[in-house]
Structures are given as C-alpha cells and as structure tokens.
PDB file of C-alpha atoms in Angstrom:
ATOM      1  CA  UNK I   1     107.153  66.466 114.888  1.00 46.00           C
ATOM      2  CA  UNK I   2     106.774  67.839 118.379  1.00 61.00           C
ATOM      3  CA  UNK I   3     109.750  67.246 120.592  1.00 77.00           C
ATOM      4  CA  UNK I   4     109.273  64.924 123.427  1.00 91.00           C
ATOM      5  CA  UNK I   5     109.325  66.379 127.077  1.00 91.00           C
ATOM      6  CA  UNK I   6     112.835  64.419 127.720  1.00 94.00           C
ATOM      7  CA  UNK I   7     114.340  65.948 124.555  1.00 94.00           C
ATOM      8  CA  UNK I   8     112.993  69.570 125.470  1.00 94.00           C
ATOM      9  CA  UNK I   9     114.483  69.166 128.938  1.00 95.00           C
ATOM     10  CA  UNK I  10     117.718  68.016 127.653  1.00 94.00           C
ATOM     11  CA  UNK I  11     117.799  71.071 125.243  1.00 92.00           C
ATOM     12  CA  UNK I  12     117.255  73.229 128.186  1.00 93.00           C
ATOM     13  CA  UNK I  13     119.917  71.445 130.325  1.00 94.00           C
ATOM     14  CA  UNK I  14     122.516  71.643 127.642  1.00 92.00           C
ATOM     15  CA  UNK I  15     122.083  75.347 127.529  1.00 91.00           C
ATOM     16  CA  UNK I  16     121.620  75.715 131.328  1.00 91.00           C
ATOM     17  CA  UNK I  17     124.785  73.737 131.953  1.00 89.00           C
ATOM     18  CA  UNK I  18     126.749  75.791 129.307  1.00 85.00           C
ATOM     19  CA  UNK I  19     127.418  72.968 127.143  1.00 83.00           C
ATOM     20  CA  UNK I  20     127.072  75.294 124.224  1.00 76.00           C
ATOM     21  CA  UNK I  21     130.244  76.972 125.499  1.00 72.00           C
ATOM     22  CA  UNK I  22     132.118  73.759 125.307  1.00 69.00           C
ATOM     23  CA  UNK I  23     131.753  73.226 121.733  1.00 72.00           C
ATOM     24  CA  UNK I  24     129.336  70.353 122.324  1.00 75.00           C
ATOM     25  CA  UNK I  25     127.389  69.392 119.041  1.00 82.00           C
ATOM     26  CA  UNK I  26     123.830  70.819 119.751  1.00 86.00           C
ATOM     27  CA  UNK I  27     122.481  68.650 117.105  1.00 87.00           C
ATOM     28  CA  UNK I  28     123.035  65.408 119.336  1.00 90.00           C
ATOM     29  CA  UNK I  29     120.332  66.526 121.797  1.00 91.00           C
ATOM     30  CA  UNK I  30     117.796  63.600 122.278  1.00 93.00           C
ATOM     31  CA  UNK I  31     115.689  62.094 124.885  1.00 93.00           C
ATOM     32  CA  UNK I  32     119.021  60.320 126.045  1.00 94.00           C
ATOM     33  CA  UNK I  33     121.606  62.935 125.677  1.00 94.00           C
ATOM     34  CA  UNK I  34     123.304  65.061 127.363  1.00 94.00           C
ATOM     35  CA  UNK I  35     121.590  63.343 130.216  1.00 96.00           C
ATOM     36  CA  UNK I  36     119.495  60.290 130.898  1.00 96.00           C
ATOM     37  CA  UNK I  37     116.360  61.400 132.515  1.00 97.00           C
ATOM     38  CA  UNK I  38     114.457  59.062 134.737  1.00 97.00           C
ATOM     39  CA  UNK I  39     110.859  60.038 135.656  1.00 96.00           C
ATOM     40  CA  UNK I  40     110.223  59.922 139.340  1.00 96.00           C
ATOM     41  CA  UNK I  41     106.859  61.239 139.587  1.00 96.00           C
ATOM     42  CA  UNK I  42     104.000  63.815 138.695  1.00 93.00           C
ATOM     43  CA  UNK I  43     101.621  65.991 140.358  1.00 87.00           C
ATOM     44  CA  UNK I  44      98.852  66.325 137.790  1.00 80.00           C
ATOM     45  CA  UNK I  45      97.237  69.146 139.725  1.00 82.00           C
ATOM     46  CA  UNK I  46     100.184  71.381 139.092  1.00 84.00           C
ATOM     47  CA  UNK I  47     101.079  69.962 135.668  1.00 88.00           C
ATOM     48  CA  UNK I  48     104.373  68.979 137.298  1.00 90.00           C
ATOM     49  CA  UNK I  49     106.610  66.343 135.911  1.00 94.00           C
ATOM     50  CA  UNK I  50     109.970  65.434 137.729  1.00 96.00           C
ATOM     51  CA  UNK I  51     112.841  63.590 136.361  1.00 97.00           C
ATOM     52  CA  UNK I  52     116.297  62.882 138.035  1.00 97.00           C
ATOM     53  CA  UNK I  53     119.654  62.626 136.455  1.00 97.00           C
ATOM     54  CA  UNK I  54     123.206  62.491 137.521  1.00 95.00           C
ATOM     55  CA  UNK I  55     126.296  64.249 136.438  1.00 90.00           C
ATOM     56  CA  UNK I  56     128.470  63.316 139.324  1.00 90.00           C
ATOM     57  CA  UNK I  57     125.897  65.048 141.472  1.00 94.00           C
ATOM     58  CA  UNK I  58     122.171  64.166 141.705  1.00 97.00           C
ATOM     59  CA  UNK I  59     119.718  66.346 140.090  1.00 97.00           C
ATOM     60  CA  UNK I  60     116.109  67.272 139.570  1.00 97.00           C
ATOM     61  CA  UNK I  61     114.727  68.250 136.297  1.00 96.00           C
ATOM     62  CA  UNK I  62     111.429  69.639 136.447  1.00 95.00           C
ATOM     63  CA  UNK I  63     108.656  70.500 133.981  1.00 93.00           C
ATOM     64  CA  UNK I  64     105.877  72.572 135.384  1.00 83.00           C
ATOM     65  CA  UNK I  65     105.007  73.607 132.454  1.00 78.00           C
ATOM     66  CA  UNK I  66     108.078  75.921 132.648  1.00 89.00           C
ATOM     67  CA  UNK I  67     111.525  73.940 132.790  1.00 93.00           C
ATOM     68  CA  UNK I  68     113.670  73.958 135.759  1.00 93.00           C
ATOM     69  CA  UNK I  69     116.652  72.356 137.365  1.00 96.00           C
ATOM     70  CA  UNK I  70     117.736  71.809 141.066  1.00 95.00           C
ATOM     71  CA  UNK I  71     120.129  69.540 142.910  1.00 96.00           C
ATOM     72  CA  UNK I  72     118.614  66.987 144.818  1.00 96.00           C
ATOM     73  CA  UNK I  73     120.436  67.719 148.086  1.00 96.00           C
ATOM     74  CA  UNK I  74     119.381  64.484 149.419  1.00 96.00           C
ATOM     75  CA  UNK I  75     115.796  64.878 148.634  1.00 97.00           C
ATOM     76  CA  UNK I  76     113.542  62.519 147.162  1.00 97.00           C
ATOM     77  CA  UNK I  77     110.385  63.113 144.923  1.00 97.00           C
ATOM     78  CA  UNK I  78     108.162  63.094 147.954  1.00 96.00           C
ATOM     79  CA  UNK I  79     110.364  65.505 149.713  1.00 97.00           C
ATOM     80  CA  UNK I  80     110.142  67.722 146.646  1.00 96.00           C
ATOM     81  CA  UNK I  81     106.382  67.435 146.799  1.00 95.00           C
ATOM     82  CA  UNK I  82     106.588  68.570 150.532  1.00 96.00           C
ATOM     83  CA  UNK I  83     108.487  71.341 149.452  1.00 96.00           C
ATOM     84  CA  UNK I  84     106.223  72.642 146.891  1.00 94.00           C
ATOM     85  CA  UNK I  85     103.191  72.273 149.410  1.00 94.00           C
ATOM     86  CA  UNK I  86     105.171  74.328 151.835  1.00 96.00           C
ATOM     87  CA  UNK I  87     106.173  77.056 149.213  1.00 95.00           C
ATOM     88  CA  UNK I  88     102.553  77.337 148.269  1.00 95.00           C
ATOM     89  CA  UNK I  89     101.493  77.957 151.988  1.00 97.00           C
ATOM     90  CA  UNK I  90     104.421  80.668 152.244  1.00 98.00           C
ATOM     91  CA  UNK I  91     103.599  82.519 149.034  1.00 97.00           C
ATOM     92  CA  UNK I  92      99.848  82.626 149.970  1.00 97.00           C
ATOM     93  CA  UNK I  93     100.676  84.723 153.024  1.00 97.00           C
ATOM     94  CA  UNK I  94     102.674  87.341 150.971  1.00 96.00           C
ATOM     95  CA  UNK I  95     106.230  87.014 152.416  1.00 97.00           C
ATOM     96  CA  UNK I  96     108.647  89.842 152.777  1.00 95.00           C
ATOM     97  CA  UNK I  97     112.382  88.631 153.269  1.00 94.00           C
ATOM     98  CA  UNK I  98     115.072  90.563 154.923  1.00 92.00           C
ATOM     99  CA  UNK I  99     116.638  91.734 151.352  1.00 90.00           C
ATOM    100  CA  UNK I 100     113.384  93.407 150.630  1.00 87.00           C
ATOM    101  CA  UNK I 101     112.925  97.202 151.214  1.00 82.00           C
ATOM    102  CA  UNK I 102     109.401  98.521 151.463  1.00 77.00           C
ATOM    103  CA  UNK I 103     109.662 102.129 152.683  1.00 80.00           C
ATOM    104  CA  UNK I 104     106.546 103.879 153.244  1.00 79.00           C
ATOM    105  CA  UNK I 105     104.517 100.705 153.375  1.00 81.00           C
ATOM    106  CA  UNK I 106     102.625 101.027 156.717  1.00 83.00           C
ATOM    107  CA  UNK I 107     101.767  97.213 156.879  1.00 86.00           C
ATOM    108  CA  UNK I 108     105.591  96.012 156.651  1.00 91.00           C
ATOM    109  CA  UNK I 109     107.878  96.739 159.476  1.00 92.00           C
ATOM    110  CA  UNK I 110     111.106  98.389 158.534  1.00 91.00           C
ATOM    111  CA  UNK I 111     114.027  95.942 157.583  1.00 91.00           C
ATOM    112  CA  UNK I 112     115.691  96.673 160.786  1.00 93.00           C
ATOM    113  CA  UNK I 113     112.646  95.829 162.894  1.00 94.00           C
ATOM    114  CA  UNK I 114     112.091  92.728 160.787  1.00 95.00           C
ATOM    115  CA  UNK I 115     115.571  91.712 161.476  1.00 96.00           C
ATOM    116  CA  UNK I 116     115.546  92.541 165.190  1.00 97.00           C
ATOM    117  CA  UNK I 117     112.253  90.523 165.493  1.00 97.00           C
ATOM    118  CA  UNK I 118     113.629  87.460 163.827  1.00 97.00           C
ATOM    119  CA  UNK I 119     116.815  87.533 165.901  1.00 97.00           C
ATOM    120  CA  UNK I 120     114.528  87.539 168.933  1.00 97.00           C
ATOM    121  CA  UNK I 121     112.377  84.632 167.445  1.00 97.00           C
ATOM    122  CA  UNK I 122     115.412  82.621 166.539  1.00 96.00           C
ATOM    123  CA  UNK I 123     116.796  82.941 170.072  1.00 96.00           C
ATOM    124  CA  UNK I 124     113.635  81.868 171.560  1.00 95.00           C
ATOM    125  CA  UNK I 125     113.516  78.716 169.222  1.00 95.00           C
ATOM    126  CA  UNK I 126     117.287  77.902 169.959  1.00 95.00           C
ATOM    127  CA  UNK I 127     116.594  78.154 173.683  1.00 91.00           C
ATOM    128  CA  UNK I 128     118.716  81.324 174.036  1.00 88.00           C
ATOM    129  CA  UNK I 129     121.529  80.346 171.517  1.00 91.00           C
ATOM    130  CA  UNK I 130     122.679  83.407 169.258  1.00 91.00           C
ATOM    131  CA  UNK I 131     120.775  82.604 165.879  1.00 95.00           C
ATOM    132  CA  UNK I 132     121.834  82.484 162.551  1.00 95.00           C
ATOM    133  CA  UNK I 133     118.776  83.781 160.282  1.00 97.00           C
ATOM    134  CA  UNK I 134     119.035  81.154 157.181  1.00 97.00           C
ATOM    135  CA  UNK I 135     115.707  82.520 155.979  1.00 97.00           C
ATOM    136  CA  UNK I 136     113.600  85.156 157.715  1.00 97.00           C
ATOM    137  CA  UNK I 137     110.120  86.314 156.514  1.00 98.00           C
ATOM    138  CA  UNK I 138     107.395  88.644 157.559  1.00 97.00           C
ATOM    139  CA  UNK I 139     104.190  87.215 156.539  1.00 97.00           C
ATOM    140  CA  UNK I 140     101.941  90.171 155.377  1.00 95.00           C
ATOM    141  CA  UNK I 141      98.863  88.477 155.436  1.00 95.00           C
ATOM    142  CA  UNK I 142      99.195  87.112 158.913  1.00 94.00           C
ATOM    143  CA  UNK I 143     101.406  90.034 160.353  1.00 95.00           C
ATOM    144  CA  UNK I 144     103.797  87.515 162.055  1.00 95.00           C
ATOM    145  CA  UNK I 145     107.333  86.237 161.337  1.00 98.00           C
ATOM    146  CA  UNK I 146     108.590  82.960 160.143  1.00 98.00           C
ATOM    147  CA  UNK I 147     112.084  81.919 159.952  1.00 97.00           C
ATOM    148  CA  UNK I 148     114.620  79.109 159.644  1.00 98.00           C
ATOM    149  CA  UNK I 149     117.386  79.330 162.132  1.00 97.00           C
ATOM    150  CA  UNK I 150     120.334  77.572 163.273  1.00 95.00           C
ATOM    151  CA  UNK I 151     123.164  77.996 165.820  1.00 90.00           C
ATOM    152  CA  UNK I 152     126.423  79.235 164.066  1.00 84.00           C
ATOM    153  CA  UNK I 153     128.350  76.331 162.755  1.00 82.00           C
ATOM    154  CA  UNK I 154     125.426  73.826 163.559  1.00 85.00           C
ATOM    155  CA  UNK I 155     123.983  71.720 160.570  1.00 84.00           C
ATOM    156  CA  UNK I 156     120.501  71.322 162.488  1.00 86.00           C
ATOM    157  CA  UNK I 157     118.113  74.066 161.362  1.00 96.00           C
ATOM    158  CA  UNK I 158     114.819  74.886 163.334  1.00 97.00           C
ATOM    159  CA  UNK I 159     111.708  76.646 162.063  1.00 97.00           C
ATOM    160  CA  UNK I 160     110.016  79.421 164.316  1.00 97.00           C
ATOM    161  CA  UNK I 161     106.893  81.288 164.153  1.00 96.00           C
ATOM    162  CA  UNK I 162     104.276  78.640 163.194  1.00 94.00           C
ATOM    163  CA  UNK I 163     100.810  79.231 164.616  1.00 90.00           C
ATOM    164  CA  UNK I 164     100.895  76.317 166.819  1.00 91.00           C
ATOM    165  CA  UNK I 165     104.362  77.428 168.339  1.00 88.00           C
ATOM    166  CA  UNK I 166     105.981  74.084 167.201  1.00 91.00           C
ATOM    167  CA  UNK I 167     109.685  74.046 166.469  1.00 93.00           C
ATOM    168  CA  UNK I 168     110.243  71.459 163.810  1.00 92.00           C
ATOM    169  CA  UNK I 169     113.736  70.558 162.834  1.00 94.00           C
ATOM    170  CA  UNK I 170     114.678  70.532 159.206  1.00 95.00           C
ATOM    171  CA  UNK I 171     116.925  68.144 157.176  1.00 87.00           C
ATOM    172  CA  UNK I 172     118.822  68.808 153.855  1.00 94.00           C
ATOM    173  CA  UNK I 173     121.652  71.109 155.000  1.00 94.00           C
ATOM    174  CA  UNK I 174     122.905  71.156 151.314  1.00 94.00           C
ATOM    175  CA  UNK I 175     119.393  72.550 150.071  1.00 96.00           C
ATOM    176  CA  UNK I 176     119.025  76.207 149.846  1.00 96.00           C
ATOM    177  CA  UNK I 177     117.507  77.730 153.087  1.00 97.00           C
ATOM    178  CA  UNK I 178     114.259  78.556 151.117  1.00 97.00           C
ATOM    179  CA  UNK I 179     113.799  74.939 150.097  1.00 97.00           C
ATOM    180  CA  UNK I 180     114.618  73.840 153.616  1.00 97.00           C
ATOM    181  CA  UNK I 181     112.041  76.233 155.002  1.00 98.00           C
ATOM    182  CA  UNK I 182     109.591  75.042 152.464  1.00 97.00           C
ATOM    183  CA  UNK I 183     110.119  71.557 153.111  1.00 97.00           C
ATOM    184  CA  UNK I 184     109.787  72.104 156.847  1.00 97.00           C
ATOM    185  CA  UNK I 185     106.451  73.914 156.300  1.00 97.00           C
ATOM    186  CA  UNK I 186     105.374  71.020 154.137  1.00 96.00           C
ATOM    187  CA  UNK I 187     106.044  68.433 156.903  1.00 96.00           C
ATOM    188  CA  UNK I 188     104.237  70.651 159.391  1.00 96.00           C
ATOM    189  CA  UNK I 189     101.182  70.866 157.064  1.00 95.00           C
ATOM    190  CA  UNK I 190     101.129  67.076 156.499  1.00 94.00           C
ATOM    191  CA  UNK I 191     101.299  66.315 160.143  1.00 91.00           C
ATOM    192  CA  UNK I 192      98.748  68.805 161.095  1.00 87.00           C
ATOM    193  CA  UNK I 193      96.312  67.027 158.300  1.00 85.00           C
ATOM    194  CA  UNK I 194      97.263  63.575 159.924  1.00 80.00           C
ATOM    195  CA  UNK I 195      96.370  65.019 163.437  1.00 68.00           C
TER     196      UNK I 195
END
C-alpha cells in the first residue's frame, strides 16, 4: 500500500529534525506522528501542497513533488505563494549573488564591482544611509542589480533595482533574506498586475 503524503512528510520530518538520533521509534511514523500536519493550500500548476505544523515554532512542510520544510517566520500560505512567484521571477533572470565567482565571464562583473554597485544602489534606496546588503544579485539577462537592503540595526528592509524604480518595504524579519526578497518581488508583481 502506498504511503499517504502526510506519512511521507512525517517520515521526512522525522529524519530532517534528527529524531532518529534521539532513539525515537521510526515504526511509529504515521499521518499524525511525529507531527500533526494541517493542509493550508495547494498550487496545482506547481504540483505544490503546503501543510503547517508546530513544534514550539510554526513551520511549513512542502511537497512540490520533492519534500521540504521551512519556518513560517510570520508568513501565511498566501505569503508563501507570493514568495514562490517572486522566486520564479528572479530565477528566470539568471541571478548571480555576491558569493559567486565567475572569473573570465565577460557578461558578469567581478565580485568587487558587483559589491560596489550594490552598495551604491543600497545607499540610494535608503536615502543616503549606509546600507547593509541583506541579499545582492546581478541579474544576467537584464544586466542590472537587484538587492534587499537595510540600515544597520534596522528591521525594515527595502528592495532596490526594480525596473520601475519603486522601493517596496519588505516584511518578515525572521525569514531568510532570499525569502524576504522573493516575497517582496511577488508583492511587486501582484501590484503591477492589478494596476
């Protein structure tokens, strides 16, 4: 008999959370253990099903068809959908982040050039304040920069480098910078569609 999606996710979570190292009994894994998973939404076009669960912290368990897990960081399912939309938009533009080295590629500026350009972009979107680059990308297909910036010690983050020069503020300070940037791009795309 084929395992249910909830049971498959619980098996994945059992291993991901290191419960096998805690002498827990793997034979107990079921739809309801080790976590009670509540389905919160689906994106049929992506074959994506999202569940939430709690272990003292709120989490999303994601099947798309690979299995994954991430903290909710204050996000709802709708916010996660915006994050996926923004992530798709970014990935389609072949991003190069500051940790990537591409020596000899004439289409990608050096890491030093990228950092300097992103520092300048960050200072512009923060009205002259010294920027902290939370996420900095060079979009190869558009040959321009995109970044998520904040002033040091500030929870507020701002996106810079959008085609319309808007500077949307980004929520969810407990989420990773990539998730925050992707969510902000998702919101920007949704607002552009409604305009």
